[in-house]
CSV table of C-alpha atoms in Angstrom, one decimal:
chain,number,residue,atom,x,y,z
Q,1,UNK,CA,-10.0,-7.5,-4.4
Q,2,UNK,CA,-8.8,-10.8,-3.1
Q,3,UNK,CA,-7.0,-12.5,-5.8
Q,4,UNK,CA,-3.8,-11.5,-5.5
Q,5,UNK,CA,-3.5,-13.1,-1.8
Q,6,UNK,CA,-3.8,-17.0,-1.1
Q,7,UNK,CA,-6.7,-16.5,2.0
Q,8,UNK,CA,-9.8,-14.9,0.2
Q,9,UNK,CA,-12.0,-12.1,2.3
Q,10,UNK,CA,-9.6,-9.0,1.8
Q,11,UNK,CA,-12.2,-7.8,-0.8
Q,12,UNK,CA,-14.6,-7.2,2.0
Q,13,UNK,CA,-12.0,-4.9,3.3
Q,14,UNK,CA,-13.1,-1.5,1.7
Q,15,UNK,CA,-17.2,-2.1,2.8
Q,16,UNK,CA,-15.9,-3.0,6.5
Q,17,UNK,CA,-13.2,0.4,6.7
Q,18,UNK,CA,-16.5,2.1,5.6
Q,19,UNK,CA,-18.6,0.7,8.5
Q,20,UNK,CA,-16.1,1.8,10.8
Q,21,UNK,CA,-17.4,5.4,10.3
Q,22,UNK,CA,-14.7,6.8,7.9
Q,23,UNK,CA,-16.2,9.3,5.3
Q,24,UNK,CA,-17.9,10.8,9.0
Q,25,UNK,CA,-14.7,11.1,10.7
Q,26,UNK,CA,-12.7,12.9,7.9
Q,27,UNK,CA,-15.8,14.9,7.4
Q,28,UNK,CA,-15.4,16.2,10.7
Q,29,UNK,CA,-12.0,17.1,10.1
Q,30,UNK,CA,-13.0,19.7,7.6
Q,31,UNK,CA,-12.5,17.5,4.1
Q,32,UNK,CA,-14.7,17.5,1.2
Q,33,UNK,CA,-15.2,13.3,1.1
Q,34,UNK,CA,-16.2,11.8,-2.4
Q,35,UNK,CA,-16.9,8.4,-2.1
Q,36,UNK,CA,-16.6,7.0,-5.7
Q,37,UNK,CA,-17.3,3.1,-4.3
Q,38,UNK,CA,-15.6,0.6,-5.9
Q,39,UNK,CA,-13.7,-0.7,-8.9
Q,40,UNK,CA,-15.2,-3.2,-10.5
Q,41,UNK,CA,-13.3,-6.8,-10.3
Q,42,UNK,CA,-13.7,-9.6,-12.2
Q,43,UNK,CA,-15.2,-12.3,-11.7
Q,44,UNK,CA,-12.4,-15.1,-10.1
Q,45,UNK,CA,-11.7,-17.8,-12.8
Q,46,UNK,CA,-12.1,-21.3,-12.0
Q,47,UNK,CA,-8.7,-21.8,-12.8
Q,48,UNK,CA,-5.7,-19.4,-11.2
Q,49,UNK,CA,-3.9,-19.8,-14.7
Q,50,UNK,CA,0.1,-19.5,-14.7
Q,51,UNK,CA,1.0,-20.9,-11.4
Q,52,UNK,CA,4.1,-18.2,-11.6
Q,53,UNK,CA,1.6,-15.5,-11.4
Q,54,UNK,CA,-1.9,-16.2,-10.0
Q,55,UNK,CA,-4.8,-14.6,-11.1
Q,56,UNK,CA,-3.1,-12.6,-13.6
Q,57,UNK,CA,-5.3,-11.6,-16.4
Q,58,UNK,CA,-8.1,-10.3,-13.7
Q,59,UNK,CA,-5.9,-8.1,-11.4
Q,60,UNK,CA,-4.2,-6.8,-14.4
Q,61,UNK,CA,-7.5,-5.1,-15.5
Q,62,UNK,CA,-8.5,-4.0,-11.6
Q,63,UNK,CA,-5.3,-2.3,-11.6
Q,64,UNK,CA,-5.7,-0.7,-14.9
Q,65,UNK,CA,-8.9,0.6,-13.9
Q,66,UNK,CA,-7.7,1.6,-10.9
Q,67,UNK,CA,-5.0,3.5,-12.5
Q,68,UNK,CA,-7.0,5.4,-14.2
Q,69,UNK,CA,-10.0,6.2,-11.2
Q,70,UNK,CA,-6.2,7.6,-9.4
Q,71,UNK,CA,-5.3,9.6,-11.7
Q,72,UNK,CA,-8.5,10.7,-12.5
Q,73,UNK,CA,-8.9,11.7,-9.3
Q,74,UNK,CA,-5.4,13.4,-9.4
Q,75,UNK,CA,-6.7,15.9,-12.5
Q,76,UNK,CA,-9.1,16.9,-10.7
Q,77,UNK,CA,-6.7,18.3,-8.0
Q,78,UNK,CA,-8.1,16.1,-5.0
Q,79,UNK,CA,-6.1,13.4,-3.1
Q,80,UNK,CA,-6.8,10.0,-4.0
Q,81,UNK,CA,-7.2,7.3,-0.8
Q,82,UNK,CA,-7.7,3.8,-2.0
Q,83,UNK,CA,-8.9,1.2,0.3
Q,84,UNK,CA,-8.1,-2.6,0.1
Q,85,UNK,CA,-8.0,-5.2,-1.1
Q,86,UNK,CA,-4.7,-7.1,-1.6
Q,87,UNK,CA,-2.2,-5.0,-1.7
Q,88,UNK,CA,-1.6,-6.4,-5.3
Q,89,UNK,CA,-3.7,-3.1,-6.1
Q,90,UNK,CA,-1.1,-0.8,-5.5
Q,91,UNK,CA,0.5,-1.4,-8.9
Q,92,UNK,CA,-2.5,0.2,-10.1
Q,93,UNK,CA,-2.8,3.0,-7.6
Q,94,UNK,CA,0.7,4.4,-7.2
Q,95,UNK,CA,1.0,3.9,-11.3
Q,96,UNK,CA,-2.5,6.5,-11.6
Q,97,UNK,CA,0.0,8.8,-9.6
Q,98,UNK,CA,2.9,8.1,-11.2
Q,99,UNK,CA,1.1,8.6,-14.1
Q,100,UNK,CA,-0.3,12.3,-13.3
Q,101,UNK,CA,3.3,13.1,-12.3
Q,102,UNK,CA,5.4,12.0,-14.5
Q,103,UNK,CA,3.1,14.2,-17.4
Q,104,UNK,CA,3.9,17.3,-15.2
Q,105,UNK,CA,7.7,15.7,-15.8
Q,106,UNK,CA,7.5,14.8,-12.0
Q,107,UNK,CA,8.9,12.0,-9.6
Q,108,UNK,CA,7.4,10.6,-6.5
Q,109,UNK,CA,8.4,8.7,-3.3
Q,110,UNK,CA,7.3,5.8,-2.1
Q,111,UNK,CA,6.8,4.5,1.7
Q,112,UNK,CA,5.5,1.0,1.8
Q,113,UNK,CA,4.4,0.0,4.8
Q,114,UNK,CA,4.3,-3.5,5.7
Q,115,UNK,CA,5.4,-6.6,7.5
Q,116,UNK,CA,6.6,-8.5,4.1
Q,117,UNK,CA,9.5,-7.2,1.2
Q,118,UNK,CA,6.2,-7.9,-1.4
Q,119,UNK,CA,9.4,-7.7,-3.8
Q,120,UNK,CA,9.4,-11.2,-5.7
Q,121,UNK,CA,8.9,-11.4,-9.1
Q,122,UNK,CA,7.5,-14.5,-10.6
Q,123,UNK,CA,10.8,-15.4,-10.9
Q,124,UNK,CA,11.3,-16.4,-7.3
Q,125,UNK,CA,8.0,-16.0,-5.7
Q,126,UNK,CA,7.7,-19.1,-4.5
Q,127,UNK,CA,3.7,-19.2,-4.3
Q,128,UNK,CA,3.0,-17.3,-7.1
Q,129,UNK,CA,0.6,-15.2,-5.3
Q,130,UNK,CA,0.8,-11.5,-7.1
Q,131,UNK,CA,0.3,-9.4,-3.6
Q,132,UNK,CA,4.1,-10.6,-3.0
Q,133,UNK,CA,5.1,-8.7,-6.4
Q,134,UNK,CA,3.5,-5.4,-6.8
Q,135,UNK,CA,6.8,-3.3,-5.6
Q,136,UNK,CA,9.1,-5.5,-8.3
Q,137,UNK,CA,6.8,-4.4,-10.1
Q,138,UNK,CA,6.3,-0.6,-9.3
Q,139,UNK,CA,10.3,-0.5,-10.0
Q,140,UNK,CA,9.7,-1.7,-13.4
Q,141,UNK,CA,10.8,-5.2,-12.9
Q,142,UNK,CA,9.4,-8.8,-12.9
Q,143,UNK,CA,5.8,-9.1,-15.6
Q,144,UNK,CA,6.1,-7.1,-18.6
Q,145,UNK,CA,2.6,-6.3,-18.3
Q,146,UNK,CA,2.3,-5.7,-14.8
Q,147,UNK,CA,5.1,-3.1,-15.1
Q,148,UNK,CA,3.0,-1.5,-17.6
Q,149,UNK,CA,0.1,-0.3,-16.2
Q,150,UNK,CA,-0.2,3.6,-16.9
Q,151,UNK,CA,2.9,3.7,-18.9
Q,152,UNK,CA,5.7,1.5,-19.7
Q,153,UNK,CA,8.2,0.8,-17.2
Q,154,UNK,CA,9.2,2.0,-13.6
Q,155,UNK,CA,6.9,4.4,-11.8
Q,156,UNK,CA,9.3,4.8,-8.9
Q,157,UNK,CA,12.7,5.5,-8.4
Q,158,UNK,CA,14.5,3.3,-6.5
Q,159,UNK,CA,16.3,5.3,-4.1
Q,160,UNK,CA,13.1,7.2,-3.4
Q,161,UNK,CA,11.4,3.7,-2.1
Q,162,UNK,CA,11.4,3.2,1.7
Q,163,UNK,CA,10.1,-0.2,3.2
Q,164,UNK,CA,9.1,0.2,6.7
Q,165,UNK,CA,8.0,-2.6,9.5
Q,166,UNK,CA,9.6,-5.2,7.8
Q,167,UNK,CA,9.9,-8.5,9.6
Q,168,UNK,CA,9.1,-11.4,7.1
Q,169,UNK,CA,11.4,-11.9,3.8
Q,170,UNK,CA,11.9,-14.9,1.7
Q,171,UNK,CA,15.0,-15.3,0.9
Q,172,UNK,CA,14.8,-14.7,-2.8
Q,173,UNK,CA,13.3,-11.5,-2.0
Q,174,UNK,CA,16.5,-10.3,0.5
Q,175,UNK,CA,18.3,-10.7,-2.4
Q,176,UNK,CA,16.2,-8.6,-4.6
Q,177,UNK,CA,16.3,-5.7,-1.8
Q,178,UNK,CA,19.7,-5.7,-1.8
Q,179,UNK,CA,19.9,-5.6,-5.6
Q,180,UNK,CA,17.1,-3.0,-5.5
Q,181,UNK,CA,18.8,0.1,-4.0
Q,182,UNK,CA,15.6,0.7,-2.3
Q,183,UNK,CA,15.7,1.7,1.3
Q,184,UNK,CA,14.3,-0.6,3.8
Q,185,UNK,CA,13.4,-0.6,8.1
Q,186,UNK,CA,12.8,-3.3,9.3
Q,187,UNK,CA,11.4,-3.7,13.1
Q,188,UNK,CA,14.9,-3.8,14.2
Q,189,UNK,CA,15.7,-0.3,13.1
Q,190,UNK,CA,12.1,0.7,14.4
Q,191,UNK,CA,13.1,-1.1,17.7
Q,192,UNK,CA,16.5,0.4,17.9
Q,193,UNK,CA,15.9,4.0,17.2
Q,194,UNK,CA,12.1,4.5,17.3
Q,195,UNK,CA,9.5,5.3,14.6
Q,196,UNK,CA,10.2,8.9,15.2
Q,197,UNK,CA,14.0,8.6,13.8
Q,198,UNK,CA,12.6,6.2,11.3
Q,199,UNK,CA,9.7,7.9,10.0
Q,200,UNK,CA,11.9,11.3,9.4
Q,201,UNK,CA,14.2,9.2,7.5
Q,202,UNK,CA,11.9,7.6,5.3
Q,203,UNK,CA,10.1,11.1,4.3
Q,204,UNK,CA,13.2,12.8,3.9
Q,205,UNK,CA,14.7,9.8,1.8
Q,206,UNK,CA,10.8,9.8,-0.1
Q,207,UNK,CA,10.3,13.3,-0.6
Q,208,UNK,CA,14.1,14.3,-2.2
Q,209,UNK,CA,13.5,15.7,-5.4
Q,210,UNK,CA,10.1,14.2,-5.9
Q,211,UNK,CA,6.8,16.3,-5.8
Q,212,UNK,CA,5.0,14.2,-3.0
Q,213,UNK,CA,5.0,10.8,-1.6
Q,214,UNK,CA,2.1,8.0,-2.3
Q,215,UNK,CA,2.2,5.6,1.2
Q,216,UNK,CA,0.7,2.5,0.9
Q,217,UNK,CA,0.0,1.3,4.4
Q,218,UNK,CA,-1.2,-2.2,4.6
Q,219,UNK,CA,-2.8,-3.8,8.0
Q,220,UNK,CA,-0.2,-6.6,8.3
Q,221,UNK,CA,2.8,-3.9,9.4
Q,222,UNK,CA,0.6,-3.6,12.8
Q,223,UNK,CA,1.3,-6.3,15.8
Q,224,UNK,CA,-1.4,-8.8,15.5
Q,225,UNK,CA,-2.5,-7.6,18.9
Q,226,UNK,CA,-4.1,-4.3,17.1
Q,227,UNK,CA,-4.8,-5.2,13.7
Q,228,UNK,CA,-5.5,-9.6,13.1
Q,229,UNK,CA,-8.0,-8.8,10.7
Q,230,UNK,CA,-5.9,-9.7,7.4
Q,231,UNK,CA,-5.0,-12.3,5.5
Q,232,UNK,CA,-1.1,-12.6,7.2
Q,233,UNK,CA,-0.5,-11.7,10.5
Q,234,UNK,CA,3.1,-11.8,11.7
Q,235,UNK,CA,4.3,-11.3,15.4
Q,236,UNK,CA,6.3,-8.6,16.2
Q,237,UNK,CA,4.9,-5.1,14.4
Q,238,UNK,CA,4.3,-1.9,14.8
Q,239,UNK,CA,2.2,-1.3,18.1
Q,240,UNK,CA,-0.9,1.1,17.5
Q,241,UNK,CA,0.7,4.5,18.5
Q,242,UNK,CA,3.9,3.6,16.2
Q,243,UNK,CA,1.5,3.1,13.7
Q,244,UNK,CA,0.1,6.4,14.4
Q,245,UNK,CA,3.0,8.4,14.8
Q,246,UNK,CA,3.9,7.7,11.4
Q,247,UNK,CA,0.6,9.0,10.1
Q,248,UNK,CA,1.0,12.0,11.8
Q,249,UNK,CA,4.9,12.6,10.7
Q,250,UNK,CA,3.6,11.8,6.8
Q,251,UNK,CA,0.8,14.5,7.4
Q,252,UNK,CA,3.0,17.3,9.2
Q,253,UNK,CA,5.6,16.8,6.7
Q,254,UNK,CA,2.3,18.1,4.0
Q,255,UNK,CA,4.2,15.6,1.7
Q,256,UNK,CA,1.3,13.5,0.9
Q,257,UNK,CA,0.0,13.1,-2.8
Q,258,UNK,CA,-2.1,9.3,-2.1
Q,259,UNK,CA,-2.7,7.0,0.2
Q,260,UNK,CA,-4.0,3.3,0.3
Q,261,UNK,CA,-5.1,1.4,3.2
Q,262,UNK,CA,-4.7,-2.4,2.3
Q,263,UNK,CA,-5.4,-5.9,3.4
Q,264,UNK,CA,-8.1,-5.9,5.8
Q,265,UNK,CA,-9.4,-9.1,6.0
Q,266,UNK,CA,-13.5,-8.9,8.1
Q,267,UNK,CA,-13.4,-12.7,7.5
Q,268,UNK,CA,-10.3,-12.7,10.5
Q,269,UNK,CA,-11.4,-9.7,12.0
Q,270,UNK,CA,-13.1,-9.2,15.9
Q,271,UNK,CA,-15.3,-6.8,16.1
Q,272,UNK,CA,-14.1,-4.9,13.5
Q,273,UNK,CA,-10.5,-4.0,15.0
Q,274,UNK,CA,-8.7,-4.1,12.3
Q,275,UNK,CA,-10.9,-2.1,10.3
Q,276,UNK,CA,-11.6,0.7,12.9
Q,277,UNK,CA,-7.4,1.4,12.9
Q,278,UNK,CA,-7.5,1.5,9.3
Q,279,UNK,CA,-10.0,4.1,9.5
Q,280,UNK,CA,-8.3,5.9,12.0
Q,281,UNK,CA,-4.8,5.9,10.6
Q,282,UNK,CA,-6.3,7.2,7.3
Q,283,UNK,CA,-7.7,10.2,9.7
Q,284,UNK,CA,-4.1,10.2,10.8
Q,285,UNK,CA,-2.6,10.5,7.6
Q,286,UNK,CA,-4.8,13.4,6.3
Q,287,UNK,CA,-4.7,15.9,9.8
Q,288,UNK,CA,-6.4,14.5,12.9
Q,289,UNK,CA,-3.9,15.0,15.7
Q,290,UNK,CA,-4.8,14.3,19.9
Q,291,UNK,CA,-4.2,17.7,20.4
């Protein structure tokens, strides 16, 4: 899915993290792999609609379908890794999570991963594209309907939401962090005390009193050096082993519950970079280690 993002080719992402050997490598780690391909997305309109919320009507029903293939997924007592896509889709997959949780009268944490707040609402969103909304929206604010999807209302609690890598804000959406209560690193933190310190804090804040965490990891967190195959690239992120390390903190802290791996763009990819990391931090994520 590309229609929550104003540069189109994220959609291609999934098919190009596939082609970078993925269902192989995790095979060889020992996993059962079930690829279940893709969600079906509507067809893009002619027309973007509301100019407050792009796209709307079609990326509500992806993320309602993909709601349901996640918690689907989650009956069945597997772990759901969703590839992307714009990371608009996450309102879909951490509510199918959410969902399966909260009918067990569960919570569950959050680590968001990423160069940008993606906390607007349509409110302030000053282009209207969605993939700048979907944690307003996973905290309940912002589109009635949006905030809906699985059940009515938030699917997170704030102070078990950690934004990490964070480098570009507007300034409508510093406001909304600070109003937020959620917890956010940005590169300064990660510069100051290392992704070590900062990925301990961010499971320990994710995992207190909630049955697992979901991390939605997308592309645009990495340095443009390792991963310039998305749709925005911003100087200054996390190099590859940072990225790494934090995979391999989530996985040893055996908090996981979900994962999605978001934004890869093959249209501003070479030679499939960006797309081989996402593959290899999902491997990460789920137990490979150098030694």
């Amino acid at each position: 899915m590309d229609l929550g993002a104003s540069k189109l080719g994220a959609s291609g992402g999934p098919d190009a993290i596939r082609r970078a050997e993925l269902v192989p490598a995790l095979e060889r780690l020992s996993l059962s792999v079930e690829d279940r391909g893709d969600v079906d997305i509507p067809d893009r309109p002619a027309k973007p609609g509301s100019a407050k919320l792009r796209f709307k009507a079609p990326i509500l029903r992806a993320c309602q379908d993909l709601c349901d293939e996640v918690y689907a997924v989650h009956k069945e007592g597997r772990l759901p890794v969703v590839l992307g896509g714009d990371h608009a889709l996450a309102m879909g997959s951490v509510a199918g999570t959410a969902k399966y949780y909260a009918q067990k009268k569960q919570n569950i944490g959050l680590i968001w991963v990423d160069a940008h707040g993606d906390i607007n609402t349509p409110a302030t969103s000053p282009s209207g594209n969605i993939h700048g909304m979907p944690v307003a929206h996973l905290l309940g604010l912002g589109d009635k309907e949006l905030n809906s999807i699985g059940y009515k209302g938030a699917k997170v609690k704030a102070r078990n939401v950690v934004l990490v890598g964070i480098r570009d804000l507007d300034q409508s959406e510093k406001k909304n962090l600070r109003e937020s209560g959620v917890t956010v690193f940005t590169m300064k933190e990660v510069d100051r005390y290392g992704m070590a310190w900062v990925a301990q804090k961010a499971i320990e804040q994710a995992s207190d009193h909630t049955a697992g965490i979901h991390v939605s990891f997308d592309v645009d967190a990495a340095d443009p050096s390792v991963a310039g195959g998305t749709g925005t690239p911003m100087r200054g992120g996390l190099t590859y082993r940072e990225s790494h390390l934090l995979m391999e903190m989530v996985a040893d802290s055996e908090t996981l519950c979900a994962l999605d791996m978001v934004e890869v763009n093959p249209l501003e990819d070479v030679h499939n970079q960006t797309a081989a990391l996402a593959s290899e931090l999902i491997q990460s994520a789920l137990g490979k280690r150098i030694f």
